[in-house]
Short mmCIF file of C-alpha atoms in Angstrom, two decimals:
data_model
loop_
_atom_site.label_atom_id
_atom_site.label_comp_id
_atom_site.label_asym_id
_atom_site.label_seq_id
_atom_site.Cartn_x
_atom_site.Cartn_y
_atom_site.Cartn_z
CA UNK A 39 -209.94 -83.80 14.11
CA UNK A 40 -212.03 -81.50 15.65
CA UNK A 41 -213.11 -78.68 13.36
CA UNK A 42 -212.59 -81.18 9.63
CA UNK A 43 -214.07 -84.37 10.81
CA UNK A 44 -213.56 -88.18 10.87
CA UNK A 45 -209.95 -88.76 8.57
CA UNK A 46 -209.58 -91.58 7.18
CA UNK A 47 -206.86 -92.47 4.09
CA UNK A 48 -207.35 -94.48 0.95
CA UNK A 49 -205.10 -97.15 0.02
CA UNK A 50 -202.30 -94.86 -1.31
CA UNK A 51 -202.42 -93.45 1.81
CA UNK A 52 -203.93 -89.95 0.92
CA UNK A 53 -206.55 -88.74 2.94
CA UNK A 54 -209.95 -88.12 2.89
CA UNK A 55 -211.71 -86.32 5.56
CA UNK A 56 -215.15 -87.30 6.05
CA UNK A 57 -219.20 -86.01 8.67
CA UNK A 58 -218.73 -88.75 11.53
CA UNK A 59 -221.84 -90.39 12.83
CA UNK A 60 -223.82 -89.41 15.54
CA UNK A 61 -222.24 -92.74 17.59
CA UNK A 62 -218.71 -91.78 15.73
CA UNK A 63 -219.44 -88.13 17.44
CA UNK A 64 -219.68 -89.60 20.71
CA UNK A 65 -217.17 -92.03 20.84
CA UNK A 66 -214.25 -91.40 18.79
CA UNK A 67 -211.13 -89.82 20.59
CA UNK A 68 -211.22 -86.12 19.90
CA UNK A 69 -207.77 -85.09 18.59
CA UNK A 70 -207.32 -81.38 17.57
CA UNK A 71 -204.42 -79.55 16.13
CA UNK A 72 -202.51 -77.10 18.01
CA UNK A 73 -200.56 -75.92 14.60
CA UNK A 74 -201.98 -75.11 11.13
CA UNK A 75 -201.28 -77.68 8.96
CA UNK A 76 -198.26 -78.81 6.77
CA UNK A 77 -197.11 -80.08 3.41
CA UNK A 78 -196.57 -83.62 2.88
CA UNK A 79 -192.65 -85.08 2.91
CA UNK A 80 -191.51 -86.81 -0.03
CA UNK A 81 -191.26 -90.49 0.65
CA UNK A 82 -188.00 -90.40 -0.55
CA UNK A 83 -186.70 -87.89 1.77
CA UNK A 84 -188.96 -89.96 4.77
CA UNK A 85 -186.51 -92.82 3.79
CA UNK A 86 -183.69 -90.78 3.41
CA UNK A 87 -183.93 -89.17 6.61
CA UNK A 88 -184.61 -92.32 8.72
CA UNK A 89 -182.23 -93.91 7.50
CA UNK A 90 -180.13 -91.80 8.51
CA UNK A 91 -182.02 -91.32 11.97
CA UNK A 92 -181.25 -95.58 12.35
CA UNK A 93 -177.55 -95.26 10.98
CA UNK A 94 -176.25 -97.75 13.83
CA UNK A 95 -173.65 -95.04 14.75
CA UNK A 96 -172.81 -94.10 18.92
CA UNK A 97 -175.37 -92.02 20.57
CA UNK A 98 -174.61 -90.47 24.11
CA UNK A 99 -175.87 -91.84 27.43
CA UNK A 100 -177.70 -89.29 29.57
CA UNK A 101 -178.23 -89.44 33.58
CA UNK A 102 -181.14 -89.58 33.19
CA UNK A 103 -182.55 -93.20 34.36
CA UNK A 104 -182.56 -95.63 31.60
CA UNK A 105 -186.82 -96.54 33.34
CA UNK A 106 -187.39 -93.49 32.51
CA UNK A 107 -188.12 -94.17 29.15
CA UNK A 108 -190.34 -96.47 29.32
CA UNK A 109 -192.29 -94.89 31.84
CA UNK A 110 -192.88 -92.98 29.31
CA UNK A 111 -194.53 -95.04 27.39
CA UNK A 112 -196.50 -96.42 29.30
CA UNK A 113 -197.80 -92.93 30.22
CA UNK A 114 -198.88 -92.88 26.39
CA UNK A 115 -200.36 -95.40 27.07
CA UNK A 116 -202.71 -93.78 29.82
CA UNK A 117 -202.98 -91.03 28.08
CA UNK A 118 -204.94 -93.15 24.78
CA UNK A 119 -206.65 -95.69 26.62
CA UNK A 120 -209.75 -95.46 25.40
CA UNK A 121 -212.50 -97.37 27.38
CA UNK A 122 -215.07 -97.27 25.32
CA UNK A 123 -214.31 -99.25 22.38
CA UNK A 124 -215.13 -102.59 23.04
CA UNK A 125 -218.99 -101.22 24.11
CA UNK A 126 -220.45 -100.12 20.77
CA UNK A 127 -224.15 -101.73 20.95
CA UNK A 128 -223.83 -101.78 24.78
CA UNK A 129 -225.82 -98.88 27.39
CA UNK A 130 -223.42 -97.25 28.27
CA UNK A 131 -224.20 -93.94 30.25
CA UNK A 132 -222.84 -90.37 27.67
CA UNK A 133 -220.86 -89.19 30.32
CA UNK A 134 -218.29 -92.54 30.67
CA UNK A 135 -218.72 -92.39 27.01
CA UNK A 136 -217.72 -88.65 26.61
CA UNK A 137 -214.18 -89.25 30.08
CA UNK A 138 -213.40 -92.67 27.78
CA UNK A 139 -212.61 -90.15 24.64
CA UNK A 140 -210.39 -87.54 26.16
CA UNK A 141 -207.10 -88.16 27.31
CA UNK A 142 -206.47 -88.26 30.82
CA UNK A 143 -203.97 -89.28 33.18
CA UNK A 144 -205.81 -91.37 35.46
CA UNK A 145 -204.47 -94.56 34.98
CA UNK A 146 -207.26 -96.21 32.56
CA UNK A 147 -205.09 -98.49 31.04
CA UNK A 148 -204.55 -99.93 34.91
CA UNK A 149 -208.22 -99.95 35.87
CA UNK A 150 -210.21 -100.10 32.65
CA UNK A 151 -214.01 -99.22 33.72
CA UNK A 152 -213.44 -100.09 36.91
CA UNK A 153 -214.54 -103.86 39.24
CA UNK A 154 -218.25 -103.45 38.33
CA UNK A 155 -218.26 -103.46 34.46
CA UNK A 156 -219.15 -106.70 33.38
CA UNK A 157 -216.10 -107.05 30.83
CA UNK A 158 -213.86 -105.54 32.71
CA UNK A 159 -213.85 -107.55 35.96
CA UNK A 160 -211.92 -110.17 34.57
CA UNK A 161 -208.77 -107.87 35.04
CA UNK A 162 -209.18 -108.01 39.71
CA UNK A 163 -209.25 -110.12 42.01
CA UNK A 164 -212.13 -111.99 43.22
CA UNK A 165 -212.88 -109.12 46.03
CA UNK A 166 -213.27 -107.16 43.19
CA UNK A 167 -210.67 -104.61 44.87
CA UNK A 168 -207.13 -105.68 44.06
CA UNK A 169 -205.62 -106.74 40.67
CA UNK A 170 -204.99 -109.85 39.19
CA UNK A 171 -201.51 -111.17 39.31
CA UNK A 172 -199.79 -113.26 36.95
CA UNK A 173 -197.51 -115.97 37.72
CA UNK A 174 -193.76 -116.63 35.82
CA UNK A 175 -192.78 -120.41 33.59
CA UNK A 176 -189.81 -121.90 35.28
CA UNK A 177 -186.74 -121.99 33.35
CA UNK A 178 -183.50 -124.53 33.72
CA UNK A 179 -181.42 -121.25 32.49
CA UNK A 180 -178.64 -121.26 34.11
CA UNK A 181 -179.60 -122.98 37.45
CA UNK A 182 -182.50 -123.79 39.43
CA UNK A 183 -182.71 -120.99 40.50
CA UNK A 184 -185.02 -119.58 38.48
CA UNK A 185 -186.29 -123.91 37.79
CA UNK A 186 -189.59 -122.31 40.01
CA UNK A 187 -193.18 -120.74 39.59
CA UNK A 188 -192.94 -117.26 41.19
CA UNK A 189 -196.54 -115.73 41.11
CA UNK A 190 -196.68 -112.35 40.72
CA UNK A 191 -194.02 -111.09 38.40
CA UNK A 192 -196.23 -111.46 35.60
CA UNK A 193 -199.18 -110.26 33.93
CA UNK A 194 -201.92 -112.02 34.54
CA UNK A 195 -202.32 -113.84 31.11
CA UNK A 196 -205.37 -115.97 29.50
CA UNK A 197 -204.03 -119.30 29.35
CA UNK A 198 -206.83 -121.66 28.72
CA UNK A 199 -206.02 -124.64 24.98
CA UNK A 200 -208.07 -122.32 22.60
CA UNK A 201 -206.73 -120.08 19.07
CA UNK A 202 -203.28 -119.63 18.54
CA UNK A 203 -200.25 -119.68 21.21
CA UNK A 204 -200.89 -115.96 21.11
CA UNK A 205 -203.83 -115.51 22.13
CA UNK A 206 -203.46 -117.60 25.36
CA UNK A 207 -199.93 -115.39 25.92
CA UNK A 208 -202.15 -112.22 25.40
CA UNK A 209 -202.29 -110.23 29.03
CA UNK A 210 -205.15 -110.18 31.12
CA UNK A 211 -205.06 -105.74 31.38
CA UNK A 212 -206.92 -102.90 29.75
CA UNK A 213 -204.14 -101.94 27.26
CA UNK A 214 -202.73 -104.46 25.73
CA UNK A 215 -200.31 -102.82 24.78
CA UNK A 216 -198.44 -102.33 28.16
CA UNK A 217 -196.99 -105.68 27.05
CA UNK A 218 -194.85 -105.20 23.81
CA UNK A 219 -192.23 -104.14 25.37
CA UNK A 220 -190.63 -105.92 28.72
CA UNK A 221 -189.67 -102.84 29.89
CA UNK A 222 -193.05 -101.44 29.78
CA UNK A 223 -195.36 -104.89 31.02
CA UNK A 224 -193.03 -105.22 34.15
CA UNK A 225 -193.66 -101.30 34.37
CA UNK A 226 -196.79 -102.05 34.28
CA UNK A 227 -197.20 -104.95 36.43
CA UNK A 228 -195.21 -102.27 39.20
CA UNK A 229 -198.26 -100.20 38.96
CA UNK A 230 -200.56 -103.43 39.52
CA UNK A 231 -198.54 -104.07 43.10
CA UNK A 232 -198.91 -100.61 43.65
CA UNK A 233 -202.35 -100.67 43.74
CA UNK A 234 -202.83 -103.52 46.22
CA UNK A 235 -200.48 -102.32 48.30
CA UNK A 236 -202.30 -98.85 48.64
CA UNK A 237 -205.60 -101.52 49.21
CA UNK A 238 -204.00 -103.42 51.74
CA UNK A 239 -203.14 -99.79 53.51
CA UNK A 240 -206.48 -98.80 52.94
CA UNK A 241 -208.15 -101.37 54.62
CA UNK A 242 -206.76 -101.66 58.06
CA UNK A 243 -208.53 -98.34 57.96
CA UNK A 244 -211.65 -100.07 57.87
CA UNK A 245 -212.70 -99.26 53.89
CA UNK A 246 -214.29 -101.91 52.09
CA UNK A 247 -215.86 -102.88 49.17
CA UNK A 248 -216.65 -100.24 46.42
CA UNK A 249 -215.71 -97.61 49.03
CA UNK A 250 -212.40 -99.49 49.18
CA UNK A 251 -211.79 -99.30 45.60
CA UNK A 252 -212.64 -96.11 44.77
CA UNK A 253 -210.18 -94.34 48.03
CA UNK A 254 -207.79 -96.35 46.07
CA UNK A 255 -207.83 -95.58 42.88
CA UNK A 256 -208.49 -92.41 43.87
CA UNK A 257 -205.42 -92.02 46.15
CA UNK A 258 -202.89 -94.20 43.73
CA UNK A 259 -204.03 -91.46 40.54
CA UNK A 260 -202.79 -88.47 43.10
CA UNK A 261 -199.16 -89.20 43.70
CA UNK A 262 -199.13 -91.11 39.87
CA UNK A 263 -199.72 -87.58 38.64
CA UNK A 264 -197.26 -86.04 41.53
CA UNK A 265 -194.54 -88.12 40.26
CA UNK A 266 -195.39 -87.49 36.99
CA UNK A 267 -195.34 -83.35 37.50
CA UNK A 268 -192.23 -83.54 39.97
CA UNK A 269 -189.90 -86.68 39.13
CA UNK A 270 -190.53 -87.77 35.04
CA UNK A 271 -190.84 -84.58 33.40
CA UNK A 272 -188.60 -82.38 34.73
CA UNK A 273 -186.01 -85.29 33.95
CA UNK A 274 -186.71 -84.18 30.47
CA UNK A 275 -188.76 -81.36 29.30
CA UNK A 276 -186.74 -78.19 30.44
CA UNK A 277 -188.36 -77.33 33.59
CA UNK A 278 -187.74 -74.30 33.58
CA UNK A 279 -190.68 -74.25 31.46
CA UNK A 280 -192.23 -77.08 33.19
CA UNK A 281 -192.62 -75.04 36.19
CA UNK A 282 -194.05 -71.63 34.16
CA UNK A 283 -197.02 -74.27 32.39
CA UNK A 284 -197.52 -75.38 35.99
CA UNK A 285 -197.20 -72.38 38.48
CA UNK A 286 -198.94 -69.63 35.72
CA UNK A 287 -201.19 -71.99 33.36
CA UNK A 288 -201.03 -73.13 30.03
CA UNK A 289 -200.28 -69.90 27.11
CA UNK A 290 -201.35 -71.88 23.64
CA UNK A 291 -202.94 -74.89 24.34
CA UNK A 292 -206.56 -75.15 25.31
CA UNK A 293 -205.66 -72.21 27.94
CA UNK A 294 -209.49 -71.42 28.40
CA UNK A 295 -210.65 -74.73 28.31
CA UNK A 296 -211.28 -76.10 32.38
CA UNK A 297 -214.84 -77.72 32.53
CA UNK A 298 -214.91 -78.87 28.77
CA UNK A 299 -213.10 -82.09 28.06
CA UNK A 300 -209.46 -81.99 26.73
CA UNK A 301 -208.20 -83.11 23.32
CA UNK A 302 -205.62 -85.06 22.25
CA UNK A 303 -203.40 -82.25 20.01
CA UNK A 304 -201.13 -84.69 16.33
CA UNK A 305 -198.41 -82.36 17.64
CA UNK A 306 -198.70 -83.80 20.98
CA UNK A 307 -199.26 -87.31 20.00
CA UNK A 308 -197.38 -87.33 16.65
CA UNK A 309 -194.25 -85.94 17.25
CA UNK A 310 -193.39 -83.72 20.72
CA UNK A 311 -193.91 -86.82 23.47
CA UNK A 312 -192.41 -89.47 20.71
CA UNK A 313 -189.26 -87.77 22.34
CA UNK A 314 -188.58 -91.76 23.73
CA UNK A 315 -187.79 -93.41 20.93
CA UNK A 316 -184.93 -91.33 21.39
CA UNK A 317 -183.98 -92.55 24.54
CA UNK A 318 -184.06 -96.61 23.72
CA UNK A 319 -181.48 -98.46 24.86
CA UNK A 320 -179.82 -101.38 21.39
CA UNK A 321 -179.13 -103.60 25.29
CA UNK A 322 -179.86 -103.38 28.89
CA UNK A 323 -178.06 -104.67 32.16
CA UNK A 324 -181.03 -107.19 32.78
CA UNK A 325 -180.83 -108.74 35.81
CA UNK A 326 -178.28 -112.13 36.75
CA UNK A 327 -178.46 -113.67 34.12
CA UNK A 328 -178.93 -111.72 31.23
CA UNK A 329 -176.30 -108.71 31.28
CA UNK A 330 -172.54 -108.11 30.65
CA UNK A 331 -170.64 -110.95 32.51
CA UNK A 332 -173.83 -112.71 32.67
CA UNK A 333 -174.20 -115.94 31.79
CA UNK A 334 -177.42 -114.82 29.17
CA UNK A 335 -174.95 -111.99 28.32
CA UNK A 336 -176.58 -108.48 27.51
CA UNK A 337 -180.75 -108.01 27.18
CA UNK A 338 -180.58 -107.03 23.09
CA UNK A 339 -183.34 -105.30 22.56
CA UNK A 340 -184.50 -107.38 21.05
CA UNK A 341 -185.41 -110.19 23.73
CA UNK A 342 -187.15 -107.19 25.29
CA UNK A 343 -189.54 -108.04 22.57
CA UNK A 344 -189.54 -111.70 22.72
CA UNK A 345 -189.71 -112.47 26.41
CA UNK A 346 -193.50 -110.54 25.52
CA UNK A 347 -197.08 -111.79 24.72
CA UNK A 348 -198.22 -108.70 22.28
CA UNK A 349 -195.11 -109.43 20.40
CA UNK A 350 -192.61 -111.78 21.26
CA UNK A 351 -193.51 -115.33 21.95
CA UNK A 352 -190.88 -115.81 25.93
CA UNK A 353 -188.74 -118.64 22.85
CA UNK A 354 -185.42 -118.16 23.86
CA UNK A 355 -182.94 -117.04 20.22
CA UNK A 356 -186.19 -116.47 18.54
CA UNK A 357 -186.32 -114.19 15.34
CA UNK A 358 -187.66 -111.75 13.45
CA UNK A 359 -190.14 -114.41 11.07
CA UNK A 360 -190.24 -116.05 14.45
CA UNK A 361 -192.00 -113.13 15.98
CA UNK A 362 -194.18 -112.16 13.51
CA UNK A 363 -195.51 -116.07 13.32
CA UNK A 364 -199.03 -115.95 16.23
CA UNK A 365 -198.37 -119.16 16.87
CA UNK A 366 -195.19 -119.67 17.55
CA UNK A 367 -193.53 -120.45 21.06
CA UNK A 368 -194.69 -123.17 23.13
CA UNK A 369 -194.63 -121.18 26.35
CA UNK A 370 -197.03 -119.05 28.10
CA UNK A 371 -196.21 -117.30 30.24
CA UNK A 372 -192.19 -115.23 31.19
CA UNK A 373 -189.65 -117.44 32.07
CA UNK A 374 -188.67 -116.66 35.51
CA UNK A 375 -185.16 -115.85 35.11
CA UNK A 376 -186.28 -112.74 32.24
CA UNK A 377 -188.05 -111.02 35.97
CA UNK A 378 -186.59 -107.14 36.15
CA UNK A 379 -184.12 -105.83 37.72
CA UNK A 380 -185.42 -102.25 39.18
CA UNK A 381 -182.43 -102.09 40.24
CA UNK A 382 -180.62 -101.70 37.55
CA UNK A 383 -183.94 -99.55 36.06
CA UNK A 384 -184.13 -96.54 38.74
CA UNK A 385 -181.21 -94.93 41.03
CA UNK A 386 -182.64 -96.32 44.64
CA UNK A 387 -179.50 -93.61 45.81
CA UNK A 388 -182.53 -91.33 45.25
CA UNK A 389 -184.29 -92.65 47.97
CA UNK A 390 -181.87 -92.39 50.07
CA UNK A 391 -181.28 -96.45 49.70
CA UNK A 392 -177.20 -97.31 48.37
CA UNK A 393 -178.52 -100.76 50.08
CA UNK A 394 -180.23 -100.85 46.45
CA UNK A 395 -177.29 -100.23 43.79
CA UNK A 396 -176.62 -103.13 41.52
CA UNK A 397 -173.09 -104.49 41.79
CA UNK A 398 -170.45 -102.48 38.79
CA UNK A 399 -169.22 -106.03 38.26
CA UNK A 400 -172.19 -107.37 36.51
CA UNK A 401 -173.12 -104.07 34.30
CA UNK A 402 -175.03 -102.04 37.47
CA UNK A 403 -177.15 -99.93 36.19
CA UNK A 404 -179.08 -98.61 33.12
CA UNK A 405 -179.15 -95.02 31.15
CA UNK A 406 -181.85 -93.93 29.15
CA UNK A 407 -180.19 -92.44 25.95
CA UNK A 408 -179.79 -88.95 25.42
CA UNK A 409 -182.87 -87.37 23.81
CA UNK A 410 -181.11 -86.48 21.08
CA UNK A 411 -181.99 -87.28 16.91
CA UNK A 412 -180.67 -91.15 16.70
CA UNK A 413 -182.09 -94.18 17.29
CA UNK A 414 -180.55 -97.09 17.59
CA UNK A 415 -180.11 -99.61 15.11
CA UNK A 416 -182.71 -101.79 16.56
CA UNK A 417 -185.53 -99.80 15.80
CA UNK A 418 -184.94 -100.10 12.28
CA UNK A 419 -185.85 -103.75 12.00
CA UNK A 420 -188.85 -104.08 14.47
CA UNK A 421 -191.15 -106.99 15.08
CA UNK A 422 -194.84 -106.73 13.28
CA UNK A 423 -196.45 -107.64 17.18
CA UNK A 424 -195.38 -104.02 18.27
CA UNK A 425 -197.16 -102.51 15.58
CA UNK A 426 -200.30 -104.65 14.75
CA UNK A 427 -199.01 -106.30 11.45
CA UNK A 428 -198.17 -109.77 12.30
CA UNK A 429 -199.11 -112.16 10.29
CA UNK A 430 -198.97 -110.27 7.58
CA UNK A 431 -196.67 -109.18 5.35
CA UNK A 432 -194.93 -106.03 6.03
CA UNK A 433 -192.85 -104.24 4.06
CA UNK A 434 -188.98 -103.74 5.11
CA UNK A 435 -188.65 -100.04 5.49
CA UNK A 436 -192.08 -100.19 7.55
CA UNK A 437 -190.49 -101.78 10.36
CA UNK A 438 -188.58 -99.01 10.45
CA UNK A 439 -190.06 -96.88 13.27
CA UNK A 440 -187.97 -93.63 12.17
CA UNK A 441 -189.74 -93.75 8.94
CA UNK A 442 -193.33 -94.32 10.98
CA UNK A 443 -193.56 -91.56 12.75
CA UNK A 444 -192.34 -89.55 9.66
CA UNK A 445 -194.89 -91.14 7.27
CA UNK A 446 -197.94 -90.75 10.01
CA UNK A 447 -196.88 -87.05 10.59
CA UNK A 448 -196.63 -86.40 7.10
CA UNK A 449 -200.33 -88.34 6.22
CA UNK A 450 -202.16 -86.44 8.46
CA UNK A 451 -200.65 -82.59 7.38
CA UNK A 452 -198.46 -82.28 10.46
CA UNK A 453 -197.74 -78.50 10.74
CA UNK A 454 -193.26 -78.16 10.31
CA UNK A 455 -191.12 -77.05 13.23
CA UNK A 456 -191.17 -73.75 11.96
CA UNK A 457 -194.86 -72.94 11.56
CA UNK A 458 -195.02 -74.20 14.70
CA UNK A 459 -192.26 -72.01 16.25
CA UNK A 460 -193.96 -69.29 14.61
CA UNK A 461 -197.20 -70.42 16.54
CA UNK A 462 -194.98 -70.59 20.56
CA UNK A 463 -193.36 -67.23 19.44
CA UNK A 464 -189.94 -68.87 19.57
CA UNK A 465 -186.56 -68.41 17.67
CA UNK A 466 -186.19 -70.73 15.11
CA UNK A 467 -183.69 -73.22 14.60
CA UNK A 468 -181.73 -72.23 12.00
CA UNK A 469 -180.17 -73.69 8.90
CA UNK A 470 -176.58 -74.70 10.59
CA UNK A 471 -178.32 -76.17 13.35
CA UNK A 472 -181.37 -78.13 11.59
CA UNK A 473 -178.96 -79.70 9.36
CA UNK A 474 -175.28 -80.17 11.90
CA UNK A 475 -176.54 -80.35 14.86
CA UNK A 476 -174.87 -81.04 18.13
CA UNK A 477 -173.97 -84.76 17.83
CA UNK A 478 -177.01 -86.09 16.33
CA UNK A 479 -177.58 -87.74 12.99
CA UNK A 480 -175.80 -87.17 9.88
CA UNK A 481 -177.33 -85.83 6.99
CA UNK A 482 -174.60 -85.65 4.48
CA UNK A 483 -176.27 -89.38 2.92
CA UNK A 484 -178.97 -86.87 2.08
CA UNK A 485 -178.41 -85.58 -1.69
CA UNK A 486 -179.34 -81.80 -1.59
CA UNK A 487 -182.86 -81.47 -2.77
CA UNK A 488 -183.42 -83.87 0.32
CA UNK A 489 -181.48 -81.44 2.82
CA UNK A 490 -183.10 -78.57 0.99
CA UNK A 491 -186.45 -79.53 1.47
CA UNK A 492 -185.85 -80.70 5.47
CA UNK A 493 -184.86 -77.34 5.78
CA UNK A 494 -187.94 -75.79 4.35
CA UNK A 495 -189.92 -77.51 6.44
CA UNK A 496 -188.85 -79.50 8.69
CA UNK A 497 -190.66 -82.86 10.13
CA UNK A 498 -192.20 -81.96 14.23
CA UNK A 499 -190.57 -85.20 15.09
CA UNK A 500 -187.22 -84.86 13.98
CA UNK A 501 -187.04 -80.36 14.80
CA UNK A 502 -188.57 -81.43 18.09
CA UNK A 503 -185.47 -84.10 18.20
CA UNK A 504 -182.88 -82.26 16.66
CA UNK A 505 -184.01 -79.35 19.22
CA UNK A 506 -183.52 -80.67 22.60
CA UNK A 507 -179.55 -82.25 21.30
CA UNK A 508 -179.03 -78.42 21.35
CA UNK A 509 -180.34 -77.97 24.43
CA UNK A 510 -178.83 -80.78 25.97
CA UNK A 511 -181.41 -83.93 25.48
CA UNK A 512 -184.04 -81.51 26.93
CA UNK A 513 -186.67 -81.39 25.06
CA UNK A 514 -187.05 -77.46 24.93
CA UNK A 515 -188.93 -74.32 23.52
CA UNK A 516 -190.84 -76.09 20.77
CA UNK A 517 -190.93 -79.77 22.00
CA UNK A 518 -190.89 -79.14 25.63
CA UNK A 519 -193.23 -76.82 25.88
CA UNK A 520 -195.99 -78.54 23.71
CA UNK A 521 -195.06 -81.51 26.02
CA UNK A 522 -195.67 -79.49 30.10
CA UNK A 523 -199.06 -77.85 28.31
CA UNK A 524 -200.69 -81.46 26.97
CA UNK A 525 -199.83 -82.46 30.52
CA UNK A 526 -200.87 -80.25 32.59
CA UNK A 527 -204.16 -79.77 30.57
CA UNK A 528 -204.78 -83.99 30.60
CA UNK A 529 -204.23 -83.71 34.04
CA UNK A 530 -207.03 -80.57 34.46
CA UNK A 531 -209.14 -83.37 33.01
CA UNK A 532 -209.27 -85.84 35.12
CA UNK A 533 -211.37 -87.16 36.73
CA UNK A 534 -209.07 -87.12 40.05
CA UNK A 535 -206.97 -84.11 39.45
CA UNK A 536 -203.68 -82.70 41.37
CA UNK A 537 -204.00 -79.31 39.17
CA UNK A 538 -207.72 -79.14 40.52
CA UNK A 539 -206.61 -79.50 44.16
CA UNK A 540 -203.92 -77.85 44.36
CA UNK A 541 -203.61 -78.66 48.39
CA UNK A 542 -203.40 -82.23 48.01
CA UNK A 543 -200.29 -83.25 49.03
CA UNK A 544 -198.11 -87.10 48.40
CA UNK A 545 -198.52 -88.66 52.30
CA UNK A 546 -196.84 -92.45 50.21
CA UNK A 547 -193.06 -90.61 50.31
CA UNK A 548 -189.94 -89.34 52.56
CA UNK A 549 -192.48 -85.64 53.17
CA UNK A 550 -195.38 -83.94 51.71
CA UNK A 551 -193.25 -82.60 48.47
CA UNK A 552 -191.88 -85.84 47.64
CA UNK A 553 -193.16 -88.94 45.65
CA UNK A 554 -190.97 -90.17 43.44
CA UNK A 555 -191.01 -93.00 41.08
CA UNK A 556 -188.31 -94.68 43.56
CA UNK A 557 -190.89 -93.90 45.89
CA UNK A 558 -193.69 -95.61 43.98
CA UNK A 559 -191.43 -98.83 44.28
CA UNK A 560 -190.62 -99.00 47.10
CA UNK A 561 -193.96 -98.78 48.03
CA UNK A 562 -195.05 -101.68 46.62
CA UNK A 563 -192.59 -103.37 47.04
CA UNK A 564 -192.96 -102.51 50.68
CA UNK A 565 -188.80 -101.44 50.92
CA UNK A 566 -187.64 -104.85 50.06
CA UNK A 567 -185.00 -105.85 47.73
CA UNK A 568 -185.87 -109.08 47.21
CA UNK A 569 -189.45 -107.70 45.46
CA UNK A 570 -187.82 -105.02 43.49
CA UNK A 571 -184.83 -108.11 42.89
CA UNK A 572 -186.43 -111.25 42.69
CA UNK A 573 -183.28 -113.45 41.72
CA UNK A 574 -180.88 -111.76 43.79
CA UNK A 575 -177.07 -111.18 42.57
#
């Protein structure tokens, strides 16, 4: 933590700090505080508040296609990807050390340290330019159409015969977190396909080898940043805030830092950018097999954890105890019947493709849940693999995602919502707004003392969600400002940056001002319906 030292925790969860070792000073991912230190939240208040947030009450849908929930998670992993973690004791230059430990939006979670690195070469095809893809496993449910292995529709995986079943299922990608649920895994795969398609296009212009890889990576990264700036951020943050930050610059987070590497403010990583947890659905219209009228029923959230290598075991009907066992399961790759139908995750009519509307008779598409102070109740029972707890004893409350978020904030003494409102020069939420909100969590189950605690120093993550539900489901003056400024800084600090190259414009969308997630998917799939929805209708 900048200005504080290495933050550690004792057996009771109490924070301690110490001066960093020289090697830690070079390699440590640098977090920072944007605001002041706050007070810790009592455990009983955290439990009561988390229980209220995951109470299982109906939650409104938003107008945001559900795929953006998991695009947001993919982005989070890109921002916090550490390319130097495995390099202690290795020969690595100072520039790599500093950049590798900086928050940046440059797709390190996809590329790692590149095909020339001896450890990361495993992520690349034999040509050292394209990225590897995996093959699905044939299955028999519900018909012969899925009894086939399909190349290119699963992440590449370790395989082999050694280690546990969980080891063999691990993905061959730089950041294994992108395989903790099936939607983010298929999103990562879409970015692999996008890179490979860009490589094919640039190769036609005579590029090859290292020049081809470098050009492809730069082209992919710029389009990715443009998509985040123009398509993703305005869907989750008040567009006026996004426009203000990207037009006039940052006012609060490292406003005069341009040449130095960025830091990661904990107000973003521990609170504001956990907005996506509220957007998660309890079940999804997934593909022709798994939907509300299909033979497999809807794709439950538990199933989307099950059919991954990091959190699950690819085994139909698996329970949470099964998933907690790293040696359970007999399948080492995604079954073919669980390939995503991207038409159900994004709205391709935005890209003038009405032919890519999923049939309403099989459930149609999925909208993300409204950004508010509610989480679907399956998030109160997370598989241990989602937080690195496989094979260990886990207390029931520790499986509750809301509790985990509130606890992490308390551990680092995160600033309260009121403290951040004061810092950002905006009016704080009133007591009534905090306690009542607008269709979000009901705090009536909390005691008077617990409610008084929440009002006096509102945990920032809860404050940001309450603020959003009072702002039409968009991050507002506190949460939106933090998020937009960190995105701007992370783009500015990336090796390839549209912020530092303001004249750049996309070339892979319908015009020079437009490149959306649907355009990325269409380019990656050559515009073909059978690549966006391999199982058909």
